[in-house]
Amino acid sequence: MTITITAFENSPDGGKGLARDTRVRWALEELGQPYEVRLVSFRALKEPAHLALNPFGQIPTFEEGELALFETGSIILHLAQRHPGLLPQEEHARARAITWMFAAVNSVEPPILDLTIVKIVEGDKPWAAERLPLVVERIRARLNQLSARLGDADWLDGAFSAGDLMMVSVLLRTRPSGILNEYPSLAAYVARGEARPAYRRAYAAQAAVYGSKPTPG
Ligand SMILES: N[C@@H](CCC(=O)N[C@@H](CS)C(=O)NCC(=O)O)C(=O)O
């Protein structure tokens, strides 16, 4: 059965890999699963056909036969449970890898998303300048905790897993602000993720849609 995901027809980042289809492409590449991409305009995102796939009118979505999913965490967990390569076999290690997936989207991504909101969506509000340092401090608090846990390990819990794939994808979104580079061990962690052949293929595929550079950086 063919896997089809959705991505932006016009990505706001112009193909720098920050749109969330990249993390699903990356997982599919790690697992060696071929896929097709349907590009969706901003207008079509909010129309009934797409809302039937994702009630929040967002990309990416995932379709395979009768199954339709949204939410990158769920899509990647589904794929990682179905195909070997992104979750350890041992029960506890597997549960810990899944925990890191949730930590990425539930504990680390929210303050990072707030930065985009305060800078872009709410940038013209009179209180935006006052709010910005508070949001940045919340990101730093999380990155301090994360870098303390990572220490000098290559990955969060033993071998590379879906937890790392998700965490690297989330951390990548702090790079444009410069915050990532305040944490050399996390910057190196992200770079290790980006150096993986599967990430590079995923990045090149999404960059090709927007006529962007085929390699990160
Ligand atoms: N929690 C969702 C977030 C999805 C999301 O924010 N998608 C963005 C692109 S990266 C989007 O479609 N934005 C357009 C919109 O919200 O109108 C996930 O992880 O899949």
PDB file of C-alpha atoms and ligand atoms in Angstrom:
ATOM      1  CA  MET A   1       0.000   0.000   0.000  1.00  0.00           C
ATOM      2  CA  THR A   2       1.283   3.442  -0.854  1.00  0.00           C
ATOM      3  CA  ILE A   3       2.067   5.858   1.958  1.00  0.00           C
ATOM      4  CA  THR A   4       1.058   9.430   1.182  1.00  0.00           C
ATOM      5  CA  ILE A   5       1.918  12.396   3.361  1.00  0.00           C
ATOM      6  CA  THR A   6       0.993  16.035   2.963  1.00  0.00           C
ATOM      7  CA  ALA A   7       3.345  19.014   2.930  1.00  0.00           C
ATOM      8  CA  PHE A   8       3.080  22.732   2.226  1.00  0.00           C
ATOM      9  CA  GLU A   9       2.747  23.798  -1.387  1.00  0.00           C
ATOM     10  CA  ASN A  10       4.593  26.937  -0.262  1.00  0.00           C
ATOM     11  CA  SER A  11       6.569  26.421   2.930  1.00  0.00           C
ATOM     12  CA  PRO A  12       7.068  29.533   5.091  1.00  0.00           C
ATOM     13  CA  ASP A  13      10.713  28.506   5.638  1.00  0.00           C
ATOM     14  CA  GLY A  14      11.315  28.123   1.896  1.00  0.00           C
ATOM     15  CA  GLY A  15      12.624  24.560   2.306  1.00  0.00           C
ATOM     16  CA  LYS A  16      14.963  24.791   5.317  1.00  0.00           C
ATOM     17  CA  GLY A  17      13.467  21.616   6.730  1.00  0.00           C
ATOM     18  CA  LEU A  18      11.588  23.260   9.594  1.00  0.00           C
ATOM     19  CA  ALA A  19       8.100  22.367   8.414  1.00  0.00           C
ATOM     20  CA  ARG A  20       6.970  19.258  10.231  1.00  0.00           C
ATOM     21  CA  ASP A  21       6.671  17.035   7.167  1.00  0.00           C
ATOM     22  CA  THR A  22      10.478  16.797   7.347  1.00  0.00           C
ATOM     23  CA  ARG A  23      10.389  14.719  10.534  1.00  0.00           C
ATOM     24  CA  VAL A  24       7.920  12.273   8.977  1.00  0.00           C
ATOM     25  CA  ARG A  25      10.005  12.074   5.792  1.00  0.00           C
ATOM     26  CA  TRP A  26      13.056  11.440   8.012  1.00  0.00           C
ATOM     27  CA  ALA A  27      11.327   8.579   9.851  1.00  0.00           C
ATOM     28  CA  LEU A  28      10.206   7.048   6.550  1.00  0.00           C
ATOM     29  CA  GLU A  29      13.762   7.271   5.211  1.00  0.00           C
ATOM     30  CA  GLU A  30      15.217   5.704   8.383  1.00  0.00           C
ATOM     31  CA  LEU A  31      12.744   2.842   8.015  1.00  0.00           C
ATOM     32  CA  GLY A  32      13.290   2.435   4.287  1.00  0.00           C
ATOM     33  CA  GLN A  33       9.642   3.055   3.460  1.00  0.00           C
ATOM     34  CA  PRO A  34       8.824   4.690   0.117  1.00  0.00           C
ATOM     35  CA  TYR A  35       6.242   7.451   0.202  1.00  0.00           C
ATOM     36  CA  GLU A  36       4.452   9.988  -1.909  1.00  0.00           C
ATOM     37  CA  VAL A  37       3.784  13.615  -1.074  1.00  0.00           C
ATOM     38  CA  ARG A  38       0.662  15.622  -1.784  1.00  0.00           C
ATOM     39  CA  LEU A  39       1.301  19.352  -1.637  1.00  0.00           C
ATOM     40  CA  VAL A  40      -1.424  21.469  -0.066  1.00  0.00           C
ATOM     41  CA  SER A  41      -2.024  25.204  -0.319  1.00  0.00           C
ATOM     42  CA  PHE A  42      -2.794  27.276   2.789  1.00  0.00           C
ATOM     43  CA  ARG A  43      -6.346  27.686   1.558  1.00  0.00           C
ATOM     44  CA  ALA A  44      -6.839  23.961   0.948  1.00  0.00           C
ATOM     45  CA  LEU A  45      -5.594  23.204   4.484  1.00  0.00           C
ATOM     46  CA  LYS A  46      -8.762  24.747   5.852  1.00  0.00           C
ATOM     47  CA  GLU A  47     -11.142  23.107   3.367  1.00  0.00           C
ATOM     48  CA  PRO A  48     -13.303  20.048   4.162  1.00  0.00           C
ATOM     49  CA  ALA A  49     -11.190  17.507   2.279  1.00  0.00           C
ATOM     50  CA  HIS A  50      -8.100  18.304   4.341  1.00  0.00           C
ATOM     51  CA  LEU A  51     -10.021  18.914   7.576  1.00  0.00           C
ATOM     52  CA  ALA A  52     -11.310  15.354   7.275  1.00  0.00           C
ATOM     53  CA  LEU A  53      -7.679  14.229   7.542  1.00  0.00           C
ATOM     54  CA  ASN A  54      -6.589  16.758  10.152  1.00  0.00           C
ATOM     55  CA  PRO A  55      -9.313  18.630  12.048  1.00  0.00           C
ATOM     56  CA  PHE A  56      -6.832  21.395  12.872  1.00  0.00           C
ATOM     57  CA  GLY A  57      -6.139  22.126   9.217  1.00  0.00           C
ATOM     58  CA  GLN A  58      -2.400  21.459   9.369  1.00  0.00           C
ATOM     59  CA  ILE A  59       0.317  19.428   7.687  1.00  0.00           C
ATOM     60  CA  PRO A  60       1.604  16.770   7.789  1.00  0.00           C
ATOM     61  CA  THR A  61      -0.992  14.042   7.450  1.00  0.00           C
ATOM     62  CA  PHE A  62      -0.378  10.379   6.740  1.00  0.00           C
ATOM     63  CA  GLU A  63      -2.479   8.017   4.659  1.00  0.00           C
ATOM     64  CA  GLU A  64      -1.909   4.347   3.982  1.00  0.00           C
ATOM     65  CA  GLY A  65      -4.835   2.349   2.660  1.00  0.00           C
ATOM     66  CA  GLU A  66      -7.771   2.904   5.003  1.00  0.00           C
ATOM     67  CA  LEU A  67      -5.641   4.488   7.723  1.00  0.00           C
ATOM     68  CA  ALA A  68      -5.390   8.275   7.983  1.00  0.00           C
ATOM     69  CA  LEU A  69      -3.364   9.913  10.781  1.00  0.00           C
ATOM     70  CA  PHE A  70      -2.296  13.377  11.834  1.00  0.00           C
ATOM     71  CA  GLU A  71       0.116  14.626  14.542  1.00  0.00           C
ATOM     72  CA  THR A  72       3.763  13.913  13.844  1.00  0.00           C
ATOM     73  CA  GLY A  73       4.190  12.161  17.201  1.00  0.00           C
ATOM     74  CA  SER A  74       1.465   9.702  16.367  1.00  0.00           C
ATOM     75  CA  ILE A  75       2.540   9.201  12.759  1.00  0.00           C
ATOM     76  CA  ILE A  76       6.147   8.485  13.702  1.00  0.00           C
ATOM     77  CA  LEU A  77       5.178   6.231  16.601  1.00  0.00           C
ATOM     78  CA  HIS A  78       2.894   4.272  14.284  1.00  0.00           C
ATOM     79  CA  LEU A  79       5.678   3.856  11.723  1.00  0.00           C
ATOM     80  CA  ALA A  80       8.294   2.982  14.340  1.00  0.00           C
ATOM     81  CA  GLN A  81       6.058   0.301  15.852  1.00  0.00           C
ATOM     82  CA  ARG A  82       5.280  -1.150  12.452  1.00  0.00           C
ATOM     83  CA  HIS A  83       8.773  -1.291  10.945  1.00  0.00           C
ATOM     84  CA  PRO A  84      12.044  -2.158  12.688  1.00  0.00           C
ATOM     85  CA  GLY A  85      14.781   0.446  13.085  1.00  0.00           C
ATOM     86  CA  LEU A  86      13.559   3.296  15.261  1.00  0.00           C
ATOM     87  CA  LEU A  87      12.548   1.607  18.525  1.00  0.00           C
ATOM     88  CA  PRO A  88      14.578  -0.845  20.613  1.00  0.00           C
ATOM     89  CA  GLN A  89      13.254  -4.393  20.992  1.00  0.00           C
ATOM     90  CA  GLU A  90      13.826  -4.553  24.749  1.00  0.00           C
ATOM     91  CA  GLU A  91      10.604  -3.525  26.496  1.00  0.00           C
ATOM     92  CA  HIS A  92      11.961  -0.917  28.905  1.00  0.00           C
ATOM     93  CA  ALA A  93      14.317   0.640  26.384  1.00  0.00           C
ATOM     94  CA  ARG A  94      11.399   0.868  23.957  1.00  0.00           C
ATOM     95  CA  ALA A  95       9.221   2.581  26.577  1.00  0.00           C
ATOM     96  CA  ARG A  96      12.033   5.048  27.324  1.00  0.00           C
ATOM     97  CA  ALA A  97      12.475   5.866  23.622  1.00  0.00           C
ATOM     98  CA  ILE A  98       8.735   6.554  23.374  1.00  0.00           C
ATOM     99  CA  THR A  99       9.030   8.729  26.485  1.00  0.00           C
ATOM    100  CA  TRP A 100      11.628  10.845  24.693  1.00  0.00           C
ATOM    101  CA  MET A 101       9.250  11.245  21.748  1.00  0.00           C
ATOM    102  CA  PHE A 102       6.617  12.619  24.108  1.00  0.00           C
ATOM    103  CA  ALA A 103       9.189  14.770  25.905  1.00  0.00           C
ATOM    104  CA  ALA A 104      10.179  16.318  22.590  1.00  0.00           C
ATOM    105  CA  VAL A 105       6.657  17.299  21.531  1.00  0.00           C
ATOM    106  CA  ASN A 106       5.176  17.871  24.968  1.00  0.00           C
ATOM    107  CA  SER A 107       7.939  19.398  27.116  1.00  0.00           C
ATOM    108  CA  VAL A 108      10.502  20.870  24.729  1.00  0.00           C
ATOM    109  CA  GLU A 109       8.537  21.962  21.666  1.00  0.00           C
ATOM    110  CA  PRO A 110       5.910  24.181  23.409  1.00  0.00           C
ATOM    111  CA  PRO A 111       8.284  26.973  24.518  1.00  0.00           C
ATOM    112  CA  ILE A 112      10.050  26.776  21.152  1.00  0.00           C
ATOM    113  CA  LEU A 113       6.718  27.217  19.405  1.00  0.00           C
ATOM    114  CA  ASP A 114       5.977  30.164  21.700  1.00  0.00           C
ATOM    115  CA  LEU A 115       9.053  31.899  20.317  1.00  0.00           C
ATOM    116  CA  THR A 116       7.656  31.712  16.788  1.00  0.00           C
ATOM    117  CA  ILE A 117       4.314  32.951  18.053  1.00  0.00           C
ATOM    118  CA  VAL A 118       5.716  35.923  19.960  1.00  0.00           C
ATOM    119  CA  LYS A 119       8.084  36.908  17.143  1.00  0.00           C
ATOM    120  CA  ILE A 120       5.851  36.371  14.119  1.00  0.00           C
ATOM    121  CA  VAL A 121       2.198  35.836  14.972  1.00  0.00           C
ATOM    122  CA  GLU A 122       2.065  38.348  17.847  1.00  0.00           C
ATOM    123  CA  GLY A 123       5.071  40.446  16.849  1.00  0.00           C
ATOM    124  CA  ASP A 124       2.957  43.571  16.368  1.00  0.00           C
ATOM    125  CA  LYS A 125       1.333  43.424  19.803  1.00  0.00           C
ATOM    126  CA  PRO A 126       2.367  46.159  22.253  1.00  0.00           C
ATOM    127  CA  TRP A 127       3.460  43.555  24.822  1.00  0.00           C
ATOM    128  CA  ALA A 128       5.481  41.397  22.392  1.00  0.00           C
ATOM    129  CA  ALA A 129       8.864  42.947  23.288  1.00  0.00           C
ATOM    130  CA  GLU A 130       8.162  42.455  26.978  1.00  0.00           C
ATOM    131  CA  ARG A 131       7.105  38.833  26.511  1.00  0.00           C
ATOM    132  CA  LEU A 132      10.039  37.807  24.302  1.00  0.00           C
ATOM    133  CA  PRO A 133      12.706  37.492  27.064  1.00  0.00           C
ATOM    134  CA  LEU A 134      10.328  35.404  29.184  1.00  0.00           C
ATOM    135  CA  VAL A 135       9.799  32.956  26.339  1.00  0.00           C
ATOM    136  CA  VAL A 136      13.536  32.786  25.620  1.00  0.00           C
ATOM    137  CA  GLU A 137      14.224  32.045  29.288  1.00  0.00           C
ATOM    138  CA  ARG A 138      11.717  29.179  29.226  1.00  0.00           C
ATOM    139  CA  ILE A 139      13.499  27.686  26.213  1.00  0.00           C
ATOM    140  CA  ARG A 140      16.872  28.075  27.945  1.00  0.00           C
ATOM    141  CA  ALA A 141      15.526  26.355  31.051  1.00  0.00           C
ATOM    142  CA  ARG A 142      14.516  23.322  28.981  1.00  0.00           C
ATOM    143  CA  LEU A 143      17.742  23.254  26.984  1.00  0.00           C
ATOM    144  CA  ASN A 144      19.788  23.448  30.197  1.00  0.00           C
ATOM    145  CA  GLN A 145      17.919  20.423  31.549  1.00  0.00           C
ATOM    146  CA  LEU A 146      18.199  18.529  28.286  1.00  0.00           C
ATOM    147  CA  SER A 147      21.916  19.177  27.853  1.00  0.00           C
ATOM    148  CA  ALA A 148      22.500  18.092  31.466  1.00  0.00           C
ATOM    149  CA  ARG A 149      20.746  14.801  30.714  1.00  0.00           C
ATOM    150  CA  LEU A 150      22.481  14.225  27.366  1.00  0.00           C
ATOM    151  CA  GLY A 151      25.908  14.824  28.921  1.00  0.00           C
ATOM    152  CA  ASP A 152      28.553  13.634  26.502  1.00  0.00           C
ATOM    153  CA  ALA A 153      26.417  10.827  25.062  1.00  0.00           C
ATOM    154  CA  ASP A 154      25.710  10.674  21.357  1.00  0.00           C
ATOM    155  CA  TRP A 155      21.972   9.992  21.787  1.00  0.00           C
ATOM    156  CA  LEU A 156      19.459  10.347  24.598  1.00  0.00           C
ATOM    157  CA  ASP A 157      19.217   6.675  25.598  1.00  0.00           C
ATOM    158  CA  GLY A 158      21.669   4.315  23.964  1.00  0.00           C
ATOM    159  CA  ALA A 159      21.270   3.845  20.219  1.00  0.00           C
ATOM    160  CA  PHE A 160      19.583   6.434  17.970  1.00  0.00           C
ATOM    161  CA  SER A 161      15.798   6.079  18.223  1.00  0.00           C
ATOM    162  CA  ALA A 162      12.529   7.744  17.285  1.00  0.00           C
ATOM    163  CA  GLY A 163      13.010   9.736  20.507  1.00  0.00           C
ATOM    164  CA  ASP A 164      16.171  11.300  19.080  1.00  0.00           C
ATOM    165  CA  LEU A 165      14.556  11.824  15.691  1.00  0.00           C
ATOM    166  CA  MET A 166      11.787  13.795  17.330  1.00  0.00           C
ATOM    167  CA  MET A 167      14.057  15.701  19.724  1.00  0.00           C
ATOM    168  CA  VAL A 168      16.519  16.705  16.999  1.00  0.00           C
ATOM    169  CA  SER A 169      13.605  17.824  14.805  1.00  0.00           C
ATOM    170  CA  VAL A 170      12.238  19.976  17.613  1.00  0.00           C
ATOM    171  CA  LEU A 171      15.640  21.453  18.542  1.00  0.00           C
ATOM    172  CA  LEU A 172      16.333  22.372  14.926  1.00  0.00           C
ATOM    173  CA  ARG A 173      13.626  25.000  15.285  1.00  0.00           C
ATOM    174  CA  THR A 174      15.777  26.895  17.828  1.00  0.00           C
ATOM    175  CA  ARG A 175      18.641  27.317  15.403  1.00  0.00           C
ATOM    176  CA  PRO A 176      17.394  30.418  13.525  1.00  0.00           C
ATOM    177  CA  SER A 177      17.171  32.320  16.857  1.00  0.00           C
ATOM    178  CA  GLY A 178      20.795  31.453  17.730  1.00  0.00           C
ATOM    179  CA  ILE A 179      19.735  29.811  21.013  1.00  0.00           C
ATOM    180  CA  LEU A 180      20.839  26.329  19.935  1.00  0.00           C
ATOM    181  CA  ASN A 181      24.440  27.484  19.591  1.00  0.00           C
ATOM    182  CA  GLU A 182      24.454  28.562  23.241  1.00  0.00           C
ATOM    183  CA  TYR A 183      24.464  24.814  23.989  1.00  0.00           C
ATOM    184  CA  PRO A 184      27.430  23.245  22.179  1.00  0.00           C
ATOM    185  CA  SER A 185      26.544  19.698  23.224  1.00  0.00           C
ATOM    186  CA  LEU A 186      22.986  20.082  21.918  1.00  0.00           C
ATOM    187  CA  ALA A 187      24.219  21.768  18.737  1.00  0.00           C
ATOM    188  CA  ALA A 188      26.531  18.771  18.216  1.00  0.00           C
ATOM    189  CA  TYR A 189      23.633  16.398  18.957  1.00  0.00           C
ATOM    190  CA  VAL A 190      21.499  18.105  16.314  1.00  0.00           C
ATOM    191  CA  ALA A 191      24.422  18.020  13.865  1.00  0.00           C
ATOM    192  CA  ARG A 192      24.743  14.241  14.439  1.00  0.00           C
ATOM    193  CA  GLY A 193      21.084  13.888  13.561  1.00  0.00           C
ATOM    194  CA  GLU A 194      21.446  16.024  10.454  1.00  0.00           C
ATOM    195  CA  ALA A 195      24.467  13.993   9.347  1.00  0.00           C
ATOM    196  CA  ARG A 196      22.442  10.781   9.178  1.00  0.00           C
ATOM    197  CA  PRO A 197      21.960   9.715   5.546  1.00  0.00           C
ATOM    198  CA  ALA A 198      18.206   9.325   6.129  1.00  0.00           C
ATOM    199  CA  TYR A 199      17.928  12.908   7.383  1.00  0.00           C
ATOM    200  CA  ARG A 200      19.900  14.178   4.423  1.00  0.00           C
ATOM    201  CA  ARG A 201      17.605  12.389   1.995  1.00  0.00           C
ATOM    202  CA  ALA A 202      14.529  13.742   3.780  1.00  0.00           C
ATOM    203  CA  TYR A 203      15.968  17.249   3.798  1.00  0.00           C
ATOM    204  CA  ALA A 204      16.882  17.099   0.108  1.00  0.00           C
ATOM    205  CA  ALA A 205      13.400  15.837  -0.811  1.00  0.00           C
ATOM    206  CA  GLN A 206      11.606  18.681   0.951  1.00  0.00           C
ATOM    207  CA  ALA A 207      14.144  21.275  -0.289  1.00  0.00           C
ATOM    208  CA  ALA A 208      13.541  20.107  -3.867  1.00  0.00           C
ATOM    209  CA  VAL A 209       9.870  21.064  -3.587  1.00  0.00           C
ATOM    210  CA  TYR A 210      10.743  24.697  -2.930  1.00  0.00           C
ATOM    211  CA  GLY A 211      13.847  24.946  -5.125  1.00  0.00           C
ATOM    212  CA  SER A 212      15.996  25.341  -1.997  1.00  0.00           C
ATOM    213  CA  LYS A 213      19.563  24.118  -1.329  1.00  0.00           C
ATOM    214  CA  PRO A 214      19.639  20.300  -1.162  1.00  0.00           C
ATOM    215  CA  THR A 215      21.842  20.217   1.992  1.00  0.00           C
ATOM    216  CA  PRO A 216      21.176  21.740   5.425  1.00  0.00           C
ATOM    217  CA  GLY A 217      22.980  24.881   6.618  1.00  0.00           C
TER     218      GLY A 217
HETATM  219  N1  LIG B   1       1.249  19.153  16.608  1.00  0.00           N
HETATM  220  C1  LIG B   1       1.191  19.100  15.173  1.00  0.00           C
HETATM  221  C2  LIG B   1       1.570  20.468  14.639  1.00  0.00           C
HETATM  222  C3  LIG B   1       1.375  20.570  13.139  1.00  0.00           C
HETATM  223  C4  LIG B   1       1.711  21.964  12.656  1.00  0.00           C
HETATM  224  O1  LIG B   1       1.870  22.915  13.430  1.00  0.00           O
HETATM  225  N2  LIG B   1       1.825  22.108  11.309  1.00  0.00           N
HETATM  226  C5  LIG B   1       2.144  23.382  10.742  1.00  0.00           C
HETATM  227  C6  LIG B   1       3.296  23.252   9.766  1.00  0.00           C
HETATM  228  S1  LIG B   1       4.798  22.727  10.528  1.00  0.00           S
HETATM  229  C7  LIG B   1       0.957  23.882   9.916  1.00  0.00           C
HETATM  230  O2  LIG B   1       0.328  23.126   9.210  1.00  0.00           O
HETATM  231  N3  LIG B   1       0.686  25.187   9.975  1.00  0.00           N
HETATM  232  C8  LIG B   1      -0.331  25.812   9.198  1.00  0.00           C
HETATM  233  C9  LIG B   1      -1.521  26.199  10.009  1.00  0.00           C
HETATM  234  O3  LIG B   1      -1.567  25.915  11.217  1.00  0.00           O
HETATM  235  O4  LIG B   1      -2.403  26.818   9.410  1.00  0.00           O
HETATM  236  C10 LIG B   1       2.129  17.995  14.646  1.00  0.00           C
HETATM  237  O5  LIG B   1       3.149  17.708  15.298  1.00  0.00           O
HETATM  238  O6  LIG B   1       1.837  17.411  13.598  1.00  0.00           O
END
